[in-house]
């Protein structure tokens, strides 16, 4: 088994990750957000190939199943080097049981420089491990490596017309940092090979490497199955850092009972969580509700973000709103669903959805509306970005932005708490806590789209779907976003009834 650069860096994070990847891959909990980051990484890599203009040769060859055809890549790389090709993308090298494919291998200073491409916006230690491994392999294969560089994304770049490759990327010379890590590479490779050959699962205590540099996909397996950590535990304490939770765990403080017994210093919200008592501060909830006036509009955006800006005036990873849902009550005092109205928007055209969404939002929300969001910072942030993008709409958008209220505040500020929230105040924790065992309010009953990440992915997938599939996804995108604003209405109704003594 070859040690690749990905195996090497995963070993450097935690040797057990490498072993589990080989022998217990089924224990990994795959995160859709992580999969999206991989896709973005591939897109960034495709753009970076043109960093040295269009004059490059591609050494990558894939099998029918999508896996790398390593023997063919190795042979092709040798031919390209013999032909004195200036820039080779995915140049492949193998030596002493190690394999790597270099993102960009560029001739300079009488040898070759390694350019490693990353979709992040800043350097990380793991990137130094990655490129150091590559330099080691290339030098063992007889290549003179004259430079090591990281190409990462410039988060200040704003698209204006065709993507400017040299503005999109920041090129950082990491030679000095590579020189520090390089002497460690041979011994780390040997240790990684030993881990790969182990028949029995290696023992490994929980540590900061469970979350850094990447969150481990095996956290659930290691924490619950291997180390038998109960739920809830110190790792579930509200807003506790992973480092502090680990420190408590290492001191033998694991359960909430342990926390109480050892008299651990807690924040006010953590104390409420530990005690597990239901809490309803009527005076504060009533004061919050009294600030709301008719007409009352409940708003939720759905957005996507891409590393490579798709439209002019957009930066890498900027949130692009493409959909919203509005539930609203006009001037009538009735809070029952009979008085409830609904409007929605989902961009169905081609190109940038922002202008059409902004115009629709202004039309759908009257000037005198009181607007409720759940975590209003997100919605207000998107409105500010829309206002900056379209100056002629700025006054109307910013006026509405000044009339937002945040339903999250009631829970985040500790006015309302139920034990079943588990220390989380997200709408998907609060809703089932207030309405337990209610299938109408269960997000799991939706199709295709159950959270914001799935909404973003579904929208981006629309362009590649058949007409029938597009209609299904659009229908389910609308249902999901509508559920979010309906959830706010249900929570608001519950608060009103609770204040009035009707619950």
Short mmCIF file of C-alpha atoms in Angstrom, two decimals:
data_model
loop_
_atom_site.label_atom_id
_atom_site.label_comp_id
_atom_site.label_asym_id
_atom_site.label_seq_id
_atom_site.Cartn_x
_atom_site.Cartn_y
_atom_site.Cartn_z
CA UNK A 1 0.00 0.00 0.00
CA UNK A 2 1.39 3.37 -1.04
CA UNK A 3 1.53 6.23 1.45
CA UNK A 4 0.01 9.14 -0.46
CA UNK A 5 0.13 12.77 0.56
CA UNK A 6 -3.44 12.56 1.88
CA UNK A 7 -2.61 9.45 3.93
CA UNK A 8 0.50 11.19 5.22
CA UNK A 9 -1.35 14.32 6.38
CA UNK A 10 -4.14 12.28 7.95
CA UNK A 11 -1.50 10.28 9.82
CA UNK A 12 0.07 13.55 11.00
CA UNK A 13 -3.30 14.66 12.38
CA UNK A 14 -3.92 11.34 14.12
CA UNK A 15 -2.47 7.89 13.30
CA UNK A 16 -5.78 6.29 14.17
CA UNK A 17 -7.55 8.21 11.41
CA UNK A 18 -5.27 6.53 8.88
CA UNK A 19 -5.95 3.07 10.37
CA UNK A 20 -9.71 3.62 10.46
CA UNK A 21 -9.67 4.85 6.84
CA UNK A 22 -8.23 1.48 5.85
CA UNK A 23 -10.04 -0.95 8.12
CA UNK A 24 -13.23 0.71 9.41
CA UNK A 25 -14.21 3.26 6.80
CA UNK A 26 -17.88 2.49 7.45
CA UNK A 27 -17.57 4.18 10.85
CA UNK A 28 -16.96 7.58 9.28
CA UNK A 29 -19.80 10.10 9.50
CA UNK A 30 -19.72 11.97 6.22
CA UNK A 31 -20.52 15.68 6.32
CA UNK A 32 -22.17 17.24 3.29
CA UNK A 33 -20.24 20.45 3.95
CA UNK A 34 -16.96 18.52 3.76
CA UNK A 35 -18.01 16.94 0.47
CA UNK A 36 -18.80 20.41 -0.87
CA UNK A 37 -15.33 21.60 0.17
CA UNK A 38 -13.79 18.72 -1.78
CA UNK A 39 -15.82 19.71 -4.84
CA UNK A 40 -14.71 23.33 -4.43
CA UNK A 41 -11.12 22.14 -4.13
CA UNK A 42 -11.42 20.35 -7.45
CA UNK A 43 -12.86 23.48 -9.10
CA UNK A 44 -10.05 25.61 -7.69
CA UNK A 45 -7.48 23.10 -8.92
CA UNK A 46 -8.90 23.27 -12.43
CA UNK A 47 -8.52 27.07 -12.46
CA UNK A 48 -5.03 26.96 -10.95
CA UNK A 49 -3.76 24.82 -13.84
CA UNK A 50 -3.79 28.01 -15.91
CA UNK A 51 -1.67 29.93 -13.38
CA UNK A 52 1.27 29.74 -15.80
CA UNK A 53 -0.89 30.78 -18.74
CA UNK A 54 -2.37 28.11 -20.99
CA UNK A 55 0.92 26.32 -21.59
CA UNK A 56 0.61 23.23 -19.42
CA UNK A 57 0.36 19.47 -19.85
CA UNK A 58 -1.94 17.27 -17.81
CA UNK A 59 -0.52 14.01 -16.42
CA UNK A 60 -3.68 12.88 -14.64
CA UNK A 61 -5.34 9.74 -16.03
CA UNK A 62 -8.38 8.10 -14.44
CA UNK A 63 -9.88 4.65 -14.61
CA UNK A 64 -13.50 4.07 -15.57
CA UNK A 65 -14.52 4.13 -11.89
CA UNK A 66 -12.94 7.55 -11.35
CA UNK A 67 -9.87 6.31 -9.48
CA UNK A 68 -6.39 7.37 -10.54
CA UNK A 69 -4.60 5.15 -13.02
CA UNK A 70 -1.29 5.44 -11.22
CA UNK A 71 0.91 3.31 -13.53
CA UNK A 72 -0.17 5.30 -16.58
CA UNK A 73 0.27 8.61 -14.74
CA UNK A 74 3.80 7.65 -13.66
CA UNK A 75 4.74 6.70 -17.22
CA UNK A 76 3.16 9.84 -18.67
CA UNK A 77 4.99 12.07 -16.18
CA UNK A 78 8.34 10.56 -17.15
CA UNK A 79 7.61 11.25 -20.83
CA UNK A 80 6.63 14.88 -20.13
CA UNK A 81 9.76 15.47 -18.07
CA UNK A 82 11.91 13.92 -20.80
CA UNK A 83 10.21 16.24 -23.30
CA UNK A 84 11.27 19.17 -21.12
CA UNK A 85 7.67 20.35 -20.65
CA UNK A 86 7.63 23.56 -18.65
CA UNK A 87 4.46 23.05 -16.60
CA UNK A 88 2.98 19.67 -15.67
CA UNK A 89 -0.25 19.37 -13.73
CA UNK A 90 -0.81 16.30 -11.55
CA UNK A 91 2.73 15.09 -12.20
CA UNK A 92 2.96 11.65 -10.56
CA UNK A 93 5.89 10.16 -8.65
CA UNK A 94 6.34 6.94 -6.72
CA UNK A 95 9.28 5.76 -4.65
CA UNK A 96 9.88 3.57 -1.59
CA UNK A 97 6.18 2.88 -1.12
CA UNK A 98 5.20 6.54 -1.36
CA UNK A 99 3.12 8.22 -4.06
CA UNK A 100 2.16 11.80 -4.81
CA UNK A 101 0.63 13.75 -7.65
CA UNK A 102 1.84 17.35 -7.68
CA UNK A 103 -0.85 19.95 -8.40
CA UNK A 104 1.53 22.05 -10.51
CA UNK A 105 5.15 21.19 -11.30
CA UNK A 106 6.84 24.16 -12.94
CA UNK A 107 10.35 24.41 -14.38
CA UNK A 108 12.46 27.13 -12.80
CA UNK A 109 16.06 27.77 -11.70
CA UNK A 110 17.42 24.65 -13.36
CA UNK A 111 14.95 22.31 -11.64
CA UNK A 112 11.27 22.09 -10.78
CA UNK A 113 9.19 24.02 -8.27
CA UNK A 114 6.17 22.51 -6.53
CA UNK A 115 3.00 24.59 -6.46
CA UNK A 116 0.38 23.13 -4.12
CA UNK A 117 -3.13 24.51 -4.69
CA UNK A 118 -5.54 25.05 -1.78
CA UNK A 119 -9.10 26.34 -1.79
CA UNK A 120 -8.76 27.95 1.64
CA UNK A 121 -8.02 31.64 2.11
CA UNK A 122 -5.02 31.27 4.43
CA UNK A 123 -2.05 29.03 5.17
CA UNK A 124 -2.27 26.08 7.52
CA UNK A 125 0.35 23.82 9.12
CA UNK A 126 -1.18 20.82 7.37
CA UNK A 127 -0.31 22.38 4.01
CA UNK A 128 3.35 22.47 5.05
CA UNK A 129 3.18 18.77 5.93
CA UNK A 130 1.58 18.08 2.55
CA UNK A 131 4.11 19.91 0.40
CA UNK A 132 7.06 18.66 2.50
CA UNK A 133 5.97 15.10 1.79
CA UNK A 134 5.84 15.90 -1.93
CA UNK A 135 9.32 17.41 -1.90
CA UNK A 136 10.66 14.33 -0.12
CA UNK A 137 9.11 11.96 -2.68
CA UNK A 138 10.28 14.01 -5.66
CA UNK A 139 13.83 14.27 -4.38
CA UNK A 140 13.93 10.52 -3.69
CA UNK A 141 12.77 10.07 -7.30
CA UNK A 142 15.72 12.13 -8.53
CA UNK A 143 13.96 15.46 -9.19
CA UNK A 144 15.76 18.67 -8.26
CA UNK A 145 13.16 20.66 -6.30
CA UNK A 146 14.08 24.35 -6.49
CA UNK A 147 11.05 25.84 -4.74
CA UNK A 148 7.91 25.08 -2.77
CA UNK A 149 4.87 27.34 -3.01
CA UNK A 150 1.30 27.36 -1.79
CA UNK A 151 -1.36 28.87 -4.03
CA UNK A 152 -4.36 29.76 -1.88
CA UNK A 153 -7.44 31.85 -2.56
CA UNK A 154 -7.40 35.62 -2.16
CA UNK A 155 -10.53 36.46 -0.16
CA UNK A 156 -10.25 40.15 -1.16
CA UNK A 157 -10.51 39.42 -4.87
CA UNK A 158 -13.76 40.58 -6.48
CA UNK A 159 -14.70 39.29 -9.87
CA UNK A 160 -15.06 41.79 -12.70
CA UNK A 161 -15.47 40.01 -16.01
CA UNK A 162 -13.32 36.97 -16.74
CA UNK A 163 -11.64 35.39 -13.72
CA UNK A 164 -8.19 36.89 -13.20
CA UNK A 165 -6.15 33.85 -12.13
CA UNK A 166 -3.30 35.89 -10.67
CA UNK A 167 -5.68 38.03 -8.63
CA UNK A 168 -7.74 35.04 -7.51
CA UNK A 169 -4.71 33.34 -5.96
CA UNK A 170 -2.09 34.39 -3.45
CA UNK A 171 1.25 32.67 -4.02
CA UNK A 172 3.29 32.13 -0.85
CA UNK A 173 6.84 30.84 -0.75
CA UNK A 174 6.94 28.27 2.08
CA UNK A 175 10.50 27.04 1.55
CA UNK A 176 11.70 27.99 5.03
CA UNK A 177 8.80 26.22 6.74
CA UNK A 178 9.25 23.17 4.50
CA UNK A 179 12.93 23.06 5.46
CA UNK A 180 11.89 22.79 9.12
CA UNK A 181 9.45 19.91 8.55
CA UNK A 182 11.36 17.99 5.87
CA UNK A 183 13.78 16.19 8.28
CA UNK A 184 10.75 14.68 10.06
CA UNK A 185 9.23 13.18 6.92
CA UNK A 186 11.18 9.88 6.65
CA UNK A 187 10.43 8.77 10.21
CA UNK A 188 6.79 9.84 9.95
CA UNK A 189 6.43 7.82 6.74
CA UNK A 190 7.88 4.77 8.46
CA UNK A 191 5.48 5.18 11.37
CA UNK A 192 2.55 5.60 8.96
CA UNK A 193 3.53 2.35 7.20
CA UNK A 194 3.58 0.56 10.55
CA UNK A 195 0.09 1.83 11.37
CA UNK A 196 -1.18 0.63 7.99
CA UNK A 197 0.11 -2.87 8.73
CA UNK A 198 -1.46 -3.17 12.20
CA UNK A 199 -4.08 -5.91 12.49
CA UNK A 200 -5.56 -4.58 15.70
CA UNK A 201 -7.09 -1.15 16.15
CA UNK A 202 -4.54 1.18 17.77
CA UNK A 203 -5.41 2.82 21.08
CA UNK A 204 -5.63 6.58 21.01
CA UNK A 205 -6.87 9.01 23.63
CA UNK A 206 -9.12 11.89 22.64
CA UNK A 207 -7.23 15.08 21.92
CA UNK A 208 -7.29 18.41 20.13
CA UNK A 209 -6.39 16.51 16.95
CA UNK A 210 -9.98 15.23 16.95
CA UNK A 211 -10.99 18.67 15.67
CA UNK A 212 -7.84 20.14 14.16
CA UNK A 213 -6.78 20.81 11.52
CA UNK A 214 -10.00 19.14 10.37
CA UNK A 215 -12.94 17.76 12.30
CA UNK A 216 -12.50 14.01 12.38
CA UNK A 217 -15.19 11.94 10.67
CA UNK A 218 -14.66 9.24 13.31
CA UNK A 219 -15.44 11.44 16.33
CA UNK A 220 -18.80 9.78 16.94
CA UNK A 221 -17.24 6.31 16.74
CA UNK A 222 -14.26 7.09 18.98
CA UNK A 223 -16.16 9.10 21.57
CA UNK A 224 -19.26 6.91 21.85
CA UNK A 225 -18.19 3.37 20.91
CA UNK A 226 -14.54 3.32 21.95
CA UNK A 227 -14.47 5.69 24.92
CA UNK A 228 -18.13 5.26 25.95
CA UNK A 229 -18.79 8.94 26.53
CA UNK A 230 -22.45 9.34 27.52
CA UNK A 231 -24.85 11.93 26.16
CA UNK A 232 -25.04 14.62 27.39
CA UNK A 233 -21.44 15.18 28.44
CA UNK A 234 -19.03 18.05 28.97
CA UNK A 235 -18.60 18.14 25.19
CA UNK A 236 -22.25 19.24 24.94
CA UNK A 237 -21.96 22.21 27.28
CA UNK A 238 -23.23 25.41 25.68
CA UNK A 239 -20.44 27.33 23.90
CA UNK A 240 -17.66 25.41 25.60
CA UNK A 241 -14.46 25.28 23.57
CA UNK A 242 -13.29 21.83 22.56
CA UNK A 243 -10.01 22.49 24.36
CA UNK A 244 -11.78 23.27 27.63
CA UNK A 245 -14.09 20.28 27.29
CA UNK A 246 -11.04 18.06 26.75
CA UNK A 247 -9.41 19.48 29.87
CA UNK A 248 -12.46 18.57 31.94
CA UNK A 249 -12.60 15.12 30.34
CA UNK A 250 -8.92 14.52 31.08
CA UNK A 251 -9.60 15.43 34.71
CA UNK A 252 -12.29 12.75 34.88
CA UNK A 253 -15.17 15.21 34.64
CA UNK A 254 -17.38 13.71 31.94
CA UNK A 255 -21.10 13.76 32.81
CA UNK A 256 -23.25 16.67 33.93
CA UNK A 257 -23.35 14.99 37.34
CA UNK A 258 -19.54 15.15 37.43
CA UNK A 259 -19.69 18.85 36.61
CA UNK A 260 -22.03 19.52 39.54
CA UNK A 261 -20.06 17.30 41.91
CA UNK A 262 -16.75 18.99 41.10
CA UNK A 263 -18.31 22.47 41.26
CA UNK A 264 -17.00 23.44 37.81
CA UNK A 265 -17.19 27.15 37.04
CA UNK A 266 -20.00 27.60 34.51
CA UNK A 267 -21.62 30.39 32.55
CA UNK A 268 -25.21 31.30 33.38
CA UNK A 269 -26.55 29.45 30.33
CA UNK A 270 -24.45 26.37 31.13
CA UNK A 271 -25.87 26.38 34.66
CA UNK A 272 -29.40 26.35 33.24
CA UNK A 273 -28.41 23.53 30.90
CA UNK A 274 -26.82 21.47 33.70
CA UNK A 275 -29.80 21.84 36.02
CA UNK A 276 -32.04 20.71 33.17
CA UNK A 277 -35.05 22.64 34.44
CA UNK A 278 -37.57 24.18 32.09
CA UNK A 279 -37.32 27.96 32.17
CA UNK A 280 -39.75 30.66 31.09
CA UNK A 281 -39.07 34.27 32.04
CA UNK A 282 -42.50 35.71 31.36
CA UNK A 283 -41.54 39.33 31.98
CA UNK A 284 -38.69 39.30 29.46
CA UNK A 285 -40.59 37.31 26.83
CA UNK A 286 -43.54 39.65 27.17
CA UNK A 287 -41.26 42.66 26.72
CA UNK A 288 -39.80 41.13 23.55
CA UNK A 289 -43.23 40.39 22.09
CA UNK A 290 -44.49 43.90 22.91
CA UNK A 291 -41.88 45.38 20.55
CA UNK A 292 -43.39 43.51 17.60
CA UNK A 293 -46.13 45.23 15.62
CA UNK A 294 -48.35 44.45 12.64
CA UNK A 295 -47.87 43.80 9.83
CA UNK A 296 -45.60 40.99 11.01
CA UNK A 297 -43.31 39.27 8.48
CA UNK A 298 -41.24 36.13 9.12
CA UNK A 299 -38.29 35.94 6.69
CA UNK A 300 -35.73 33.25 5.88
CA UNK A 301 -33.08 33.24 3.13
CA UNK A 302 -31.40 30.27 1.48
CA UNK A 303 -27.95 30.92 0.07
CA UNK A 304 -25.03 29.21 -1.60
CA UNK A 305 -21.34 30.05 -1.74
CA UNK A 306 -18.57 29.03 -4.10
CA UNK A 307 -14.85 29.53 -3.92
CA UNK A 308 -14.65 30.70 -7.53
CA UNK A 309 -16.98 33.74 -7.79
CA UNK A 310 -19.65 32.96 -10.33
CA UNK A 311 -20.80 36.55 -10.93
CA UNK A 312 -19.34 40.03 -11.23
CA UNK A 313 -19.14 41.92 -7.96
CA UNK A 314 -18.77 38.73 -5.92
CA UNK A 315 -15.85 37.59 -3.75
CA UNK A 316 -14.73 34.03 -2.99
CA UNK A 317 -17.07 32.26 -0.58
CA UNK A 318 -19.52 35.16 -0.53
CA UNK A 319 -23.04 34.07 0.39
CA UNK A 320 -25.40 34.41 -2.58
CA UNK A 321 -29.12 34.44 -1.69
CA UNK A 322 -31.25 32.60 -4.22
CA UNK A 323 -34.47 31.95 -2.30
CA UNK A 324 -36.63 33.27 0.49
CA UNK A 325 -39.85 32.45 2.28
CA UNK A 326 -42.21 34.95 3.91
CA UNK A 327 -45.03 34.12 6.28
CA UNK A 328 -46.92 37.19 7.43
CA UNK A 329 -49.85 38.56 9.37
CA UNK A 330 -51.40 41.82 8.21
CA UNK A 331 -53.03 44.30 10.59
CA UNK A 332 -55.52 41.88 12.12
CA UNK A 333 -54.88 40.95 15.79
CA UNK A 334 -55.66 37.28 15.15
CA UNK A 335 -52.66 34.97 15.65
CA UNK A 336 -54.32 31.83 14.35
CA UNK A 337 -53.19 30.27 11.11
CA UNK A 338 -56.41 31.38 9.42
CA UNK A 339 -54.97 34.90 9.30
CA UNK A 340 -51.56 33.75 8.05
CA UNK A 341 -50.40 34.53 4.52
CA UNK A 342 -47.36 33.28 2.58
CA UNK A 343 -45.11 34.53 -0.22
CA UNK A 344 -41.96 32.98 -1.61
CA UNK A 345 -39.20 33.43 -4.15
CA UNK A 346 -36.92 30.90 -5.83
CA UNK A 347 -34.66 32.00 -8.64
CA UNK A 348 -35.35 29.93 -11.74
CA UNK A 349 -33.38 31.78 -14.39
CA UNK A 350 -29.77 31.67 -15.50
CA UNK A 351 -27.02 33.83 -14.09
CA UNK A 352 -26.90 35.98 -10.95
CA UNK A 353 -30.06 35.63 -8.80
CA UNK A 354 -29.38 38.60 -6.53
CA UNK A 355 -31.01 41.47 -8.43
CA UNK A 356 -34.25 39.63 -9.07
CA UNK A 357 -34.40 38.43 -5.46
CA UNK A 358 -33.75 41.93 -4.11
CA UNK A 359 -36.47 43.49 -6.25
CA UNK A 360 -38.93 40.76 -5.27
CA UNK A 361 -38.11 41.20 -1.58
CA UNK A 362 -38.77 44.94 -1.72
CA UNK A 363 -42.08 44.29 -3.46
CA UNK A 364 -43.16 41.55 -1.04
CA UNK A 365 -42.27 43.32 2.23
CA UNK A 366 -44.06 46.65 2.78
CA UNK A 367 -42.26 49.67 4.25
CA UNK A 368 -44.15 49.44 7.54
CA UNK A 369 -43.43 45.75 8.14
CA UNK A 370 -41.95 44.38 11.33
CA UNK A 371 -39.58 41.65 10.14
CA UNK A 372 -38.67 38.61 12.23
CA UNK A 373 -35.76 36.31 11.50
CA UNK A 374 -34.10 33.51 13.44
CA UNK A 375 -30.51 34.69 13.87
CA UNK A 376 -31.15 38.00 12.14
CA UNK A 377 -27.43 38.67 11.68
CA UNK A 378 -27.43 36.32 8.70
CA UNK A 379 -30.43 37.86 6.93
CA UNK A 380 -29.29 41.42 7.73
CA UNK A 381 -25.83 40.62 6.41
CA UNK A 382 -27.24 39.43 3.11
CA UNK A 383 -29.46 42.51 2.79
CA UNK A 384 -26.45 44.79 3.39
CA UNK A 385 -24.55 42.95 0.64
CA UNK A 386 -27.50 43.32 -1.73
CA UNK A 387 -27.69 47.03 -0.93
CA UNK A 388 -23.99 47.44 -1.68
CA UNK A 389 -24.35 45.51 -4.95
CA UNK A 390 -27.35 47.51 -6.21
CA UNK A 391 -27.12 51.21 -5.19
CA UNK A 392 -30.49 52.05 -6.74
CA UNK A 393 -32.14 49.59 -4.34
CA UNK A 394 -30.03 50.53 -1.33
CA UNK A 395 -32.45 52.88 0.43
CA UNK A 396 -35.36 50.45 0.22
CA UNK A 397 -33.26 47.49 1.35
CA UNK A 398 -31.53 49.29 4.21
CA UNK A 399 -34.83 50.72 5.45
CA UNK A 400 -36.19 47.20 5.80
CA UNK A 401 -32.95 46.07 7.43
CA UNK A 402 -33.57 48.55 10.26
CA UNK A 403 -36.87 46.85 11.14
CA UNK A 404 -35.61 43.36 11.96
CA UNK A 405 -36.16 41.51 15.23
CA UNK A 406 -34.46 38.29 16.21
CA UNK A 407 -36.57 35.41 17.54
CA UNK A 408 -33.35 33.66 18.55
CA UNK A 409 -32.76 36.30 21.26
CA UNK A 410 -35.56 34.86 23.39
CA UNK A 411 -33.70 31.57 23.66
CA UNK A 412 -30.10 32.73 23.37
CA UNK A 413 -30.60 35.24 26.21
CA UNK A 414 -31.93 32.51 28.46
CA UNK A 415 -35.55 33.62 28.71
CA UNK A 416 -36.88 30.26 27.51
CA UNK A 417 -35.22 26.88 27.95
CA UNK A 418 -36.23 23.25 27.83
CA UNK A 419 -34.02 20.33 28.73
CA UNK A 420 -34.67 18.64 25.39
CA UNK A 421 -32.94 21.53 23.60
CA UNK A 422 -29.69 19.96 24.78
CA UNK A 423 -27.97 23.32 25.13
CA UNK A 424 -28.61 24.21 21.48
CA UNK A 425 -30.74 27.18 20.46
CA UNK A 426 -30.89 26.41 16.75
CA UNK A 427 -34.39 26.41 15.32
CA UNK A 428 -34.08 22.67 14.64
CA UNK A 429 -33.47 22.10 18.36
CA UNK A 430 -36.00 24.58 19.71
CA UNK A 431 -38.94 23.53 17.52
CA UNK A 432 -39.08 19.84 18.57
CA UNK A 433 -38.47 20.86 22.20
CA UNK A 434 -41.56 23.08 22.18
CA UNK A 435 -43.60 20.65 20.08
CA UNK A 436 -42.40 17.13 20.92
CA UNK A 437 -43.55 14.20 18.78
CA UNK A 438 -45.32 16.40 16.24
CA UNK A 439 -44.74 14.95 12.74
CA UNK A 440 -45.97 18.16 11.07
CA UNK A 441 -42.99 19.98 12.54
CA UNK A 442 -40.37 17.32 11.84
CA UNK A 443 -37.79 18.32 9.23
CA UNK A 444 -36.96 14.66 8.64
CA UNK A 445 -40.32 14.27 6.88
CA UNK A 446 -39.19 16.54 4.05
CA UNK A 447 -37.79 15.17 0.78
CA UNK A 448 -34.34 15.97 -0.67
CA UNK A 449 -33.77 19.12 1.41
CA UNK A 450 -33.56 19.01 5.22
CA UNK A 451 -31.05 21.76 6.02
CA UNK A 452 -29.34 24.80 4.55
CA UNK A 453 -26.38 22.88 3.18
CA UNK A 454 -28.66 20.51 1.28
CA UNK A 455 -30.63 23.51 0.00
CA UNK A 456 -27.46 25.11 -1.38
CA UNK A 457 -26.31 21.86 -2.98
CA UNK A 458 -29.74 21.20 -4.51
CA UNK A 459 -29.86 24.67 -6.04
CA UNK A 460 -26.40 24.32 -7.54
CA UNK A 461 -27.35 20.91 -8.94
CA UNK A 462 -30.41 22.27 -10.76
CA UNK A 463 -28.42 23.30 -13.82
CA UNK A 464 -27.36 19.70 -14.47
CA UNK A 465 -30.73 18.03 -13.92
CA UNK A 466 -33.46 16.91 -16.28
CA UNK A 467 -36.68 18.90 -16.47
CA UNK A 468 -38.47 16.40 -14.24
CA UNK A 469 -35.67 16.39 -11.67
CA UNK A 470 -35.54 20.19 -11.67
CA UNK A 471 -39.23 20.41 -10.90
CA UNK A 472 -38.86 17.95 -8.02
CA UNK A 473 -35.91 19.79 -6.51
CA UNK A 474 -37.56 23.19 -6.90
CA UNK A 475 -40.70 21.89 -5.23
CA UNK A 476 -38.71 20.50 -2.32
CA UNK A 477 -36.56 23.63 -2.01
CA UNK A 478 -39.74 25.66 -1.64
CA UNK A 479 -41.13 23.24 0.95
CA UNK A 480 -37.94 23.39 3.01
CA UNK A 481 -37.66 27.19 3.07
CA UNK A 482 -41.38 27.47 3.83
CA UNK A 483 -40.88 25.10 6.75
CA UNK A 484 -38.23 27.43 8.21
CA UNK A 485 -40.53 30.45 8.31
CA UNK A 486 -43.47 28.34 9.41
CA UNK A 487 -41.28 27.10 12.27
CA UNK A 488 -40.79 30.73 13.34
CA UNK A 489 -44.54 31.30 13.25
CA UNK A 490 -45.16 28.22 15.42
CA UNK A 491 -42.52 29.31 17.93
CA UNK A 492 -43.90 32.88 18.02
CA UNK A 493 -47.44 31.54 18.56
CA UNK A 494 -46.17 29.32 21.39
CA UNK A 495 -44.53 32.31 23.10
CA UNK A 496 -47.69 34.42 22.80
CA UNK A 497 -49.88 31.66 24.19
CA UNK A 498 -47.43 30.93 27.00
CA UNK A 499 -47.32 34.60 28.04
CA UNK A 500 -51.13 34.69 28.00
CA UNK A 501 -51.39 31.54 30.11
CA UNK A 502 -52.96 29.46 27.35
CA UNK A 503 -50.27 26.76 27.46
#
